[in-house]
Coordinates of C-alpha atoms in Angstrom, one line a residue:
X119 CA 14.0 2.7 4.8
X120 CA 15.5 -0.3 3.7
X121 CA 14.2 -3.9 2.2
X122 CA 14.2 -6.8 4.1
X123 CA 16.8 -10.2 2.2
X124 CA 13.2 -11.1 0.8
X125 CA 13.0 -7.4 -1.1
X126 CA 10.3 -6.6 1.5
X127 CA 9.2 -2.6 2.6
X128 CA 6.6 -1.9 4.7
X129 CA 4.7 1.7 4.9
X130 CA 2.3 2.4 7.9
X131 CA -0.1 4.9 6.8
X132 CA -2.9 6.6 9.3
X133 CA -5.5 9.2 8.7
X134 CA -3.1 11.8 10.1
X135 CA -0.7 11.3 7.2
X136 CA -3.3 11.2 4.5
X137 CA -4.9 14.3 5.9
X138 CA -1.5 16.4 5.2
X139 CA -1.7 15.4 1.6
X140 CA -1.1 13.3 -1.1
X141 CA 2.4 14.5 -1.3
X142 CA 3.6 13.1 2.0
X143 CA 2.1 9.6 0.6
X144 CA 4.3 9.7 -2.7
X145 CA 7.3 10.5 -1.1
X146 CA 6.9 7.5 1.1
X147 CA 6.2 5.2 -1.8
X148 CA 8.6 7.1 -3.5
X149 CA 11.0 6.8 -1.0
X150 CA 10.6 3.0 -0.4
X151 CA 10.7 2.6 -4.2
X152 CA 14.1 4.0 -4.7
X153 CA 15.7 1.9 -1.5
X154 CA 14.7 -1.2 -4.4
X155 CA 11.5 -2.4 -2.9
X156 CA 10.2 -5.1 -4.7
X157 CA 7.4 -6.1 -2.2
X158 CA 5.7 -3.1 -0.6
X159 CA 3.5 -3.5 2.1
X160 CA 1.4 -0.9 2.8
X161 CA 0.0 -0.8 5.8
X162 CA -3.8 0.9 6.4
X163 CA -5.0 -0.5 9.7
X164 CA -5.0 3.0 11.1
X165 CA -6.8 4.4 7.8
X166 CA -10.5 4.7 7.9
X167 CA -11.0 6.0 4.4
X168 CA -8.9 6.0 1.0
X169 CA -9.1 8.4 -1.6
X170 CA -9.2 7.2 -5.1
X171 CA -5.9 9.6 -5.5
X172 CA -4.1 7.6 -2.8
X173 CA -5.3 4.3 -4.3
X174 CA -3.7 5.5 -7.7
X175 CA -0.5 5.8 -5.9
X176 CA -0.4 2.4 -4.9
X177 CA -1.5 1.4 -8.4
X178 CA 1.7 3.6 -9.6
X179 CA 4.0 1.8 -6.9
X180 CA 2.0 -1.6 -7.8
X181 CA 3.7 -1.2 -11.6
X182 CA 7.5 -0.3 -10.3
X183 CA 7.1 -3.9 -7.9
X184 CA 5.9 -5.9 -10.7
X185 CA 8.7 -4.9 -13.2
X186 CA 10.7 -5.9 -10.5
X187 CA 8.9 -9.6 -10.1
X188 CA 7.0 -8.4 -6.9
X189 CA 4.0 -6.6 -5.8
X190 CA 2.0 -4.2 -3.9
X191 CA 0.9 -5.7 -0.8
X192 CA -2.3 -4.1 1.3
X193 CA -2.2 -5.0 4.8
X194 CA -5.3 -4.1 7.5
X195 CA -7.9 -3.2 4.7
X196 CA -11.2 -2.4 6.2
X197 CA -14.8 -2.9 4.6
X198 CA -15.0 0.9 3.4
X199 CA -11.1 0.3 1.3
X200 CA -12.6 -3.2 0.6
X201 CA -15.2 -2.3 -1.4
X202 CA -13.8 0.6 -2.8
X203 CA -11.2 -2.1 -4.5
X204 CA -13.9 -4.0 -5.7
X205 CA -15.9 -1.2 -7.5
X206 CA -12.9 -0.1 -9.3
X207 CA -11.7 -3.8 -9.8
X208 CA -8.1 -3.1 -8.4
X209 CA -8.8 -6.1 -6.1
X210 CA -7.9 -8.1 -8.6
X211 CA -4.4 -6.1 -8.8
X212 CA -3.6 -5.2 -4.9
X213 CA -2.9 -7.9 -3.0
X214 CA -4.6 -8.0 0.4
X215 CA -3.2 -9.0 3.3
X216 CA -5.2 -9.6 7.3
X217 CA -2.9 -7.9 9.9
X218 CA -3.1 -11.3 11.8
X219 CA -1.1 -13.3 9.5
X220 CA 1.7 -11.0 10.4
X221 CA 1.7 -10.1 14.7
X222 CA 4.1 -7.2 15.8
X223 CA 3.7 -5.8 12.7

């Protein structure tokens, strides 16, 4: 897993992954992190349903980007993850991202 010139990592997640466990998600943030990500784009269009666990991963990942001048990107989001961002108020701090914008992805 390497960065993109513009910093860039993206992560595909599905339910599959998520179902094995939290660990398998860290290591991939993890993992991403360490190859000096400084935009990570996670990508949950195969994820029906986040865990607040998972979503405090991405808020742990979120704070390496930003001291690095980038961000935490979430790509795919669907209503369920939508509004589960916007009860905690960590829309505010993920960026979202439609899947369209980016094709072949």
């Amino acid at each position: 897993m390497r960065p993109g010139r513009d910093g860039q990592v993206v992560v595909r997640l599905s339910d599959d992954l998520l179902a094995d466990g939290l660990a398998d998600l860290r290591w991939l943030l993890r993992d991403a992190l360490l190859s000096g990500a400084r935009r990570l784009v996670v990508d949950l269009t195969d994820v029906r349903q986040l865990s607040s666990t998972a979503v405090a991963s991405f808020l742990w990942a979120h704070r390496t980007c930003r001291a690095r001048g980038g961000a935490v990107v979430l790509r795919g989001v669907n209503r369920r993850t939508e509004d589960l961002l916007h009860r905690t108020g960590l829309w505010r701090v993920m960026q979202l991202e439609d899947p369209a914008e980016h094709p072949g992805h």
